[in-house]
Amino acid sequence: MNVAKSGYRVFSANSTPACTELSKKITEVEIKESVRAQTIFIIQTIPRDVNTAIMELLIMAYALKTSCAKNIIGVIPYFPYSKQCKMRKRGSIVCKLLASMLAKAGLTHLITMDLHQKEIQGFFTFPVDNLRASPFLLQYIQEEDHKEHLCLSSLSCRCLLRAQSYAERLRLGLAVMHGEAQCSESDMADGRHSPPCVRNTIGHPGLELPLMMAKEKPPITVVGDVGGRIAIIVDDIIDDVEDFVAAAEILKERGAYKIYIMATHGLLSADAPRLIEESAIDEVVVTNTVPHEVQKLQCPKIKTVDVSMILAEAIRRIHNGESMAYLFRNITVDD
């Protein structure tokens, strides 16, 4: 492609065919030219082999840096390890380390989408554009045939504000789900069963502290009317689906005749496709920020919403020095 010396280049990593496909949708061209004094965009989706994809990105960024590229901008629709960064020291360290590694490798800007924790942007020493997938997901809901029977819901308090934001803009009802599936594997990991009920240490003589009970969430309950409605559970990431399957069963018992799960990033690891196929869930809607072609073959309930258009527009605006505000119009803080 003939471009001016101050033009830009878009490179695609080769971690998965899905990454190449997303890159083609964004660029629609294949460029093999000198990168000297150019602005470079590296598109990298994150497959199951996360560490390999990260290393490929770092190596490519460093190679471009040493080839005298002017700017190196990473387009990483799903930022890995962001889910671990939830008030846990180890998860925060991993995210901070990854941000530092990207900067050392040569990245000068990052485009991503729906960070699990928006505070992660503070780990970076260069600009981060955290795009939103909500306009595309809202459009998908609006195209539903029986919109008057829809009802938004959330599986956790963290996503309640997101569900409320969706419900207000679509003029739909809202049902709140509280609690969680029992015997969750994450109970021990997040310290929910601490402090222990029995004190094994001897305190200061004469100092009697009240016995502290372990935290424990009740079973899933639904607050709100879902009878005869299509219940849509919204989240930002779908990985392990046990809690979603349990929530779908509860919603069915409460009278919902269809249950949709909707999220930006569909990791769908382990036995997620099989569990979804065998569950009361009718449809799982995710974007193409994460490759999930194999999971779709295993479970036809999984549907994909294309977000390449907003990524392409972000690339164009950054290259032309235009404001990114247009991409955040009608976007709320809770999205």
Short mmCIF file of C-alpha atoms in Angstrom, two decimals:
data_model
loop_
_atom_site.label_atom_id
_atom_site.label_comp_id
_atom_site.label_asym_id
_atom_site.label_seq_id
_atom_site.Cartn_x
_atom_site.Cartn_y
_atom_site.Cartn_z
CA MET A 1 0.00 0.00 0.00
CA ASN A 2 1.34 3.46 -0.96
CA VAL A 3 1.26 5.76 2.07
CA ALA A 4 3.05 8.91 3.05
CA LYS A 5 6.14 8.72 5.21
CA SER A 6 4.13 9.93 8.19
CA GLY A 7 1.44 7.28 7.67
CA TYR A 8 0.63 4.35 9.90
CA ARG A 9 0.75 0.55 9.81
CA VAL A 10 -1.50 -2.11 11.34
CA PHE A 11 0.07 -5.47 12.21
CA SER A 12 -1.74 -8.62 13.32
CA ALA A 13 -0.26 -11.14 15.71
CA ASN A 14 -0.64 -14.81 14.75
CA SER A 15 -1.81 -16.34 18.04
CA THR A 16 -5.05 -17.65 16.52
CA PRO A 17 -6.92 -17.53 13.21
CA ALA A 18 -9.57 -15.47 15.02
CA CYS A 19 -7.00 -12.75 15.68
CA THR A 20 -6.16 -12.59 11.97
CA GLU A 21 -9.85 -12.53 11.10
CA LEU A 22 -10.56 -9.66 13.50
CA SER A 23 -7.57 -7.78 12.09
CA LYS A 24 -8.87 -8.22 8.54
CA LYS A 25 -12.27 -6.88 9.56
CA ILE A 26 -10.63 -3.82 11.08
CA THR A 27 -8.13 -3.09 8.29
CA GLU A 28 -9.31 -5.05 5.24
CA VAL A 29 -5.71 -4.87 3.91
CA GLU A 30 -2.42 -6.68 4.49
CA ILE A 31 0.64 -4.45 4.87
CA LYS A 32 4.25 -5.59 4.51
CA GLU A 33 6.43 -2.46 4.44
CA SER A 34 9.13 -0.62 6.33
CA VAL A 35 8.06 0.67 9.75
CA ARG A 36 10.66 3.43 10.12
CA ALA A 37 9.06 6.67 11.39
CA GLN A 38 5.62 5.05 11.19
CA THR A 39 2.80 4.78 13.73
CA ILE A 40 2.26 1.06 14.30
CA PHE A 41 -0.91 -0.63 15.57
CA ILE A 42 -0.51 -4.22 16.84
CA ILE A 43 -3.76 -6.17 17.16
CA GLN A 44 -3.56 -9.08 19.58
CA THR A 45 -6.46 -11.15 20.83
CA ILE A 46 -5.86 -13.39 23.82
CA PRO A 47 -6.57 -17.12 23.29
CA ARG A 48 -6.42 -19.83 25.95
CA ASP A 49 -2.62 -19.86 25.78
CA VAL A 50 -2.41 -16.45 27.40
CA ASN A 51 1.30 -16.35 28.14
CA THR A 52 2.29 -17.29 24.58
CA ALA A 53 0.11 -14.49 23.21
CA ILE A 54 1.62 -12.00 25.66
CA MET A 55 5.18 -13.01 24.76
CA GLU A 56 4.40 -12.74 21.04
CA LEU A 57 3.06 -9.24 21.61
CA LEU A 58 6.11 -8.20 23.63
CA ILE A 59 8.55 -9.60 21.06
CA MET A 60 6.71 -7.93 18.17
CA ALA A 61 6.56 -4.60 20.02
CA TYR A 62 10.28 -4.70 20.82
CA ALA A 63 11.14 -5.63 17.23
CA LEU A 64 9.15 -2.63 15.99
CA LYS A 65 10.76 -0.38 18.60
CA THR A 66 14.27 -1.37 17.49
CA SER A 67 13.20 -0.86 13.86
CA CYS A 68 12.68 2.84 14.60
CA ALA A 69 8.87 2.87 14.61
CA LYS A 70 7.57 6.27 15.67
CA ASN A 71 4.67 5.10 17.85
CA ILE A 72 3.61 1.57 18.82
CA ILE A 73 -0.02 1.21 19.83
CA GLY A 74 -1.34 -2.07 21.19
CA VAL A 75 -4.93 -3.03 20.34
CA ILE A 76 -5.79 -5.65 22.97
CA PRO A 77 -9.61 -5.96 23.11
CA TYR A 78 -9.46 -8.23 26.18
CA PHE A 79 -6.70 -7.33 28.64
CA PRO A 80 -5.48 -10.58 30.26
CA TYR A 81 -5.31 -11.21 34.00
CA SER A 82 -7.66 -8.29 34.66
CA LYS A 83 -10.18 -10.52 36.43
CA GLN A 84 -7.59 -11.47 39.06
CA CYS A 85 -7.08 -7.80 39.89
CA LYS A 86 -10.02 -7.59 42.31
CA MET A 87 -8.82 -6.43 45.72
CA ARG A 88 -6.22 -9.21 45.70
CA LYS A 89 -2.56 -8.37 46.07
CA ARG A 90 -1.27 -11.10 43.73
CA GLY A 91 -3.68 -10.20 40.93
CA SER A 92 -2.76 -6.52 41.20
CA ILE A 93 0.94 -7.36 41.01
CA VAL A 94 0.41 -9.41 37.83
CA CYS A 95 -1.51 -6.60 36.11
CA LYS A 96 1.04 -4.01 37.21
CA LEU A 97 3.90 -6.21 35.98
CA LEU A 98 2.21 -6.75 32.60
CA ALA A 99 1.66 -3.01 32.19
CA SER A 100 5.35 -2.40 32.97
CA MET A 101 6.45 -5.09 30.51
CA LEU A 102 4.37 -3.59 27.72
CA ALA A 103 5.91 -0.18 28.35
CA LYS A 104 9.46 -1.60 28.41
CA ALA A 105 8.79 -3.51 25.16
CA GLY A 106 7.98 -0.23 23.44
CA LEU A 107 4.21 0.30 23.56
CA THR A 108 3.27 3.99 23.74
CA HIS A 109 -0.53 3.64 23.79
CA LEU A 110 -3.12 0.95 24.50
CA ILE A 111 -6.61 0.40 23.10
CA THR A 112 -8.67 -2.10 25.04
CA MET A 113 -12.33 -2.77 25.83
CA ASP A 114 -14.33 -3.11 29.05
CA LEU A 115 -11.54 -3.59 31.59
CA HIS A 116 -12.77 -5.76 34.44
CA GLN A 117 -11.57 -3.10 36.86
CA LYS A 118 -11.29 0.43 35.44
CA GLU A 119 -8.62 1.21 38.02
CA ILE A 120 -6.18 -0.97 36.05
CA GLN A 121 -5.58 2.05 33.80
CA GLY A 122 -3.59 3.56 36.67
CA PHE A 123 -0.90 0.87 36.28
CA PHE A 124 0.15 2.22 32.88
CA THR A 125 2.66 4.98 32.24
CA PHE A 126 1.16 5.71 28.79
CA PRO A 127 -2.38 6.57 27.60
CA VAL A 128 -5.09 3.88 27.73
CA ASP A 129 -8.37 4.07 25.80
CA ASN A 130 -10.87 1.76 27.49
CA LEU A 131 -13.63 1.40 24.88
CA ARG A 132 -17.12 0.10 25.67
CA ALA A 133 -19.08 -2.70 24.03
CA SER A 134 -22.41 -1.58 25.51
CA PRO A 135 -23.71 0.17 22.34
CA PHE A 136 -23.41 -3.09 20.39
CA LEU A 137 -24.94 -5.21 23.16
CA LEU A 138 -27.79 -2.73 23.61
CA GLN A 139 -28.44 -2.82 19.89
CA TYR A 140 -28.63 -6.62 20.04
CA ILE A 141 -31.25 -6.38 22.80
CA GLN A 142 -33.25 -3.77 20.88
CA GLU A 143 -33.47 -6.12 17.90
CA GLU A 144 -35.17 -8.78 20.04
CA ASP A 145 -38.66 -9.56 18.71
CA HIS A 146 -40.49 -9.43 22.06
CA LYS A 147 -38.86 -6.41 23.60
CA GLU A 148 -41.84 -5.66 25.84
CA HIS A 149 -41.23 -8.93 27.68
CA LEU A 150 -37.54 -8.33 28.39
CA CYS A 151 -36.10 -7.94 31.87
CA LEU A 152 -32.49 -7.09 32.81
CA SER A 153 -30.74 -8.83 35.68
CA SER A 154 -27.28 -9.16 37.22
CA LEU A 155 -25.57 -12.02 38.97
CA SER A 156 -23.50 -9.88 41.33
CA CYS A 157 -23.58 -6.50 43.02
CA ARG A 158 -20.57 -5.51 40.91
CA CYS A 159 -22.66 -5.76 37.73
CA LEU A 160 -25.86 -4.41 39.21
CA LEU A 161 -25.09 -0.84 38.13
CA ARG A 162 -24.36 -2.08 34.60
CA ALA A 163 -27.71 -3.91 34.47
CA GLN A 164 -29.48 -0.84 35.87
CA SER A 165 -27.85 1.38 33.24
CA TYR A 166 -28.98 -0.97 30.46
CA ALA A 167 -32.51 -1.18 31.88
CA GLU A 168 -32.89 2.60 32.15
CA ARG A 169 -31.77 3.25 28.57
CA LEU A 170 -33.96 0.48 27.16
CA ARG A 171 -36.94 1.36 29.40
CA LEU A 172 -37.05 -2.20 30.73
CA GLY A 173 -37.65 -3.79 34.10
CA LEU A 174 -34.85 -4.81 36.45
CA ALA A 175 -34.59 -7.92 38.61
CA VAL A 176 -31.85 -8.15 41.22
CA MET A 177 -30.17 -11.45 42.03
CA HIS A 178 -28.50 -11.85 45.40
CA GLY A 179 -26.34 -14.65 46.77
CA GLU A 180 -24.43 -17.30 44.88
CA ALA A 181 -24.31 -20.98 44.08
CA GLN A 182 -23.22 -22.93 47.13
CA CYS A 183 -19.82 -24.65 47.40
CA SER A 184 -18.22 -22.20 45.02
CA GLU A 185 -14.54 -22.94 44.35
CA SER A 186 -13.70 -19.24 44.74
CA ASP A 187 -14.79 -19.12 48.39
CA MET A 188 -11.38 -19.96 49.80
CA ALA A 189 -9.50 -17.89 47.22
CA ASP A 190 -11.14 -14.59 48.05
CA GLY A 191 -11.00 -15.02 51.80
CA ARG A 192 -14.76 -15.32 52.25
CA HIS A 193 -14.31 -17.99 54.93
CA SER A 194 -11.89 -15.91 56.99
CA PRO A 195 -11.39 -15.14 59.79
CA PRO A 196 -11.73 -18.66 61.24
CA CYS A 197 -14.53 -19.26 63.69
CA VAL A 198 -12.18 -20.73 66.34
CA ARG A 199 -9.35 -18.65 67.72
CA ASN A 200 -6.12 -20.64 68.06
CA THR A 201 -3.98 -17.81 69.40
CA ILE A 202 -3.74 -16.35 72.88
CA GLY A 203 -4.37 -12.64 73.04
CA HIS A 204 -3.33 -10.05 75.59
CA PRO A 205 -4.32 -11.02 79.15
CA GLY A 206 -7.63 -9.47 80.06
CA LEU A 207 -8.49 -8.55 76.47
CA GLU A 208 -11.60 -10.39 75.25
CA LEU A 209 -12.47 -9.78 71.60
CA PRO A 210 -15.91 -10.78 70.31
CA LEU A 211 -15.96 -13.99 68.27
CA MET A 212 -16.03 -13.09 64.58
CA MET A 213 -18.21 -15.20 62.30
CA ALA A 214 -17.08 -16.20 58.84
CA LYS A 215 -18.71 -14.40 55.94
CA GLU A 216 -21.13 -16.54 53.95
CA LYS A 217 -23.44 -15.55 51.14
CA PRO A 218 -26.94 -17.05 51.04
CA PRO A 219 -28.20 -19.14 48.10
CA ILE A 220 -29.24 -17.25 44.98
CA THR A 221 -32.52 -15.40 45.33
CA VAL A 222 -34.36 -13.10 42.92
CA VAL A 223 -35.82 -9.71 43.85
CA GLY A 224 -38.21 -8.58 41.14
CA ASP A 225 -40.80 -10.04 38.79
CA VAL A 226 -39.43 -12.25 36.00
CA GLY A 227 -42.58 -14.28 35.42
CA GLY A 228 -43.37 -14.65 31.70
CA ARG A 229 -40.33 -12.54 30.76
CA ILE A 230 -37.06 -12.97 28.90
CA ALA A 231 -34.43 -12.52 31.60
CA ILE A 232 -31.07 -11.14 30.42
CA ILE A 233 -28.17 -11.50 32.86
CA VAL A 234 -25.43 -8.98 32.04
CA ASP A 235 -21.77 -9.18 33.01
CA ASP A 236 -18.43 -8.15 31.57
CA ILE A 237 -16.73 -11.58 31.50
CA ILE A 238 -18.09 -15.10 31.11
CA ASP A 239 -15.49 -17.65 32.10
CA ASP A 240 -16.61 -20.44 34.43
CA VAL A 241 -20.37 -20.70 34.00
CA GLU A 242 -21.48 -22.67 37.07
CA ASP A 243 -22.96 -19.57 38.75
CA PHE A 244 -24.75 -18.56 35.54
CA VAL A 245 -26.22 -22.05 35.18
CA ALA A 246 -27.44 -22.00 38.79
CA ALA A 247 -28.93 -18.53 38.29
CA ALA A 248 -30.74 -19.70 35.14
CA GLU A 249 -32.35 -22.54 37.10
CA ILE A 250 -33.60 -20.08 39.72
CA LEU A 251 -34.99 -17.74 37.05
CA LYS A 252 -36.79 -20.65 35.39
CA GLU A 253 -38.34 -21.57 38.73
CA ARG A 254 -39.49 -17.96 39.10
CA GLY A 255 -41.32 -18.09 35.76
CA ALA A 256 -38.86 -16.70 33.20
CA TYR A 257 -39.51 -18.45 29.87
CA LYS A 258 -36.15 -17.54 28.32
CA ILE A 259 -32.78 -16.75 29.85
CA TYR A 260 -30.00 -14.91 28.00
CA ILE A 261 -26.47 -14.33 29.28
CA MET A 262 -24.77 -11.26 27.82
CA ALA A 263 -21.18 -10.14 28.30
CA THR A 264 -18.32 -8.44 26.49
CA HIS A 265 -15.64 -11.10 26.86
CA GLY A 266 -16.52 -14.75 26.33
CA LEU A 267 -13.60 -16.73 27.76
CA LEU A 268 -15.79 -19.83 28.18
CA SER A 269 -13.03 -22.00 29.60
CA ALA A 270 -13.07 -25.63 30.74
CA ASP A 271 -16.47 -27.32 30.29
CA ALA A 272 -18.38 -24.09 29.78
CA PRO A 273 -19.84 -25.00 26.33
CA ARG A 274 -21.14 -28.35 27.58
CA LEU A 275 -22.62 -26.85 30.75
CA ILE A 276 -24.35 -24.12 28.75
CA GLU A 277 -25.75 -26.64 26.27
CA GLU A 278 -27.18 -28.80 29.05
CA SER A 279 -28.53 -25.89 31.11
CA ALA A 280 -31.70 -23.81 31.09
CA ILE A 281 -29.80 -20.97 29.40
CA ASP A 282 -31.29 -20.24 25.97
CA GLU A 283 -28.59 -17.98 24.56
CA VAL A 284 -25.13 -16.65 25.46
CA VAL A 285 -24.22 -13.41 23.69
CA VAL A 286 -20.58 -12.28 23.68
CA THR A 287 -18.43 -10.07 21.45
CA ASN A 288 -15.47 -11.15 19.34
CA THR A 289 -12.85 -9.64 21.66
CA VAL A 290 -11.80 -13.20 22.59
CA PRO A 291 -11.57 -16.14 20.15
CA HIS A 292 -14.38 -18.65 20.81
CA GLU A 293 -14.95 -20.43 17.50
CA VAL A 294 -14.30 -23.86 19.02
CA GLN A 295 -16.79 -23.20 21.82
CA LYS A 296 -19.43 -22.16 19.27
CA LEU A 297 -19.01 -25.47 17.46
CA GLN A 298 -19.57 -27.27 20.76
CA CYS A 299 -22.56 -25.14 21.75
CA PRO A 300 -24.87 -23.49 19.18
CA LYS A 301 -26.39 -21.36 21.96
CA ILE A 302 -23.33 -19.08 21.85
CA LYS A 303 -23.84 -16.00 19.65
CA THR A 304 -21.27 -13.39 18.62
CA VAL A 305 -21.60 -9.61 18.34
CA ASP A 306 -18.98 -7.94 16.13
CA VAL A 307 -17.18 -4.94 17.67
CA SER A 308 -14.52 -4.48 14.99
CA MET A 309 -16.16 -1.26 13.81
CA ILE A 310 -15.41 0.68 17.01
CA LEU A 311 -11.83 -0.65 17.10
CA ALA A 312 -11.30 0.46 13.51
CA GLU A 313 -12.72 3.91 14.29
CA ALA A 314 -10.45 4.21 17.34
CA ILE A 315 -7.40 3.42 15.19
CA ARG A 316 -8.44 6.00 12.60
CA ARG A 317 -9.06 8.72 15.17
CA ILE A 318 -5.78 8.15 16.99
CA HIS A 319 -3.82 8.29 13.76
CA ASN A 320 -5.55 11.48 12.63
CA GLY A 321 -5.23 13.11 16.05
CA GLU A 322 -9.02 13.36 16.44
CA SER A 323 -10.92 13.34 19.71
CA MET A 324 -12.03 9.96 21.07
CA ALA A 325 -15.05 11.53 22.80
CA TYR A 326 -17.34 10.52 19.94
CA LEU A 327 -16.76 6.84 20.78
CA PHE A 328 -17.98 7.45 24.33
CA ARG A 329 -21.17 9.35 23.53
CA ASN A 330 -24.19 8.13 25.48
CA ILE A 331 -21.85 5.93 27.52
CA THR A 332 -22.40 6.00 31.27
CA VAL A 333 -19.81 5.51 33.98
CA ASP A 334 -21.48 2.21 34.94
CA ASP A 335 -21.16 0.61 31.49
#
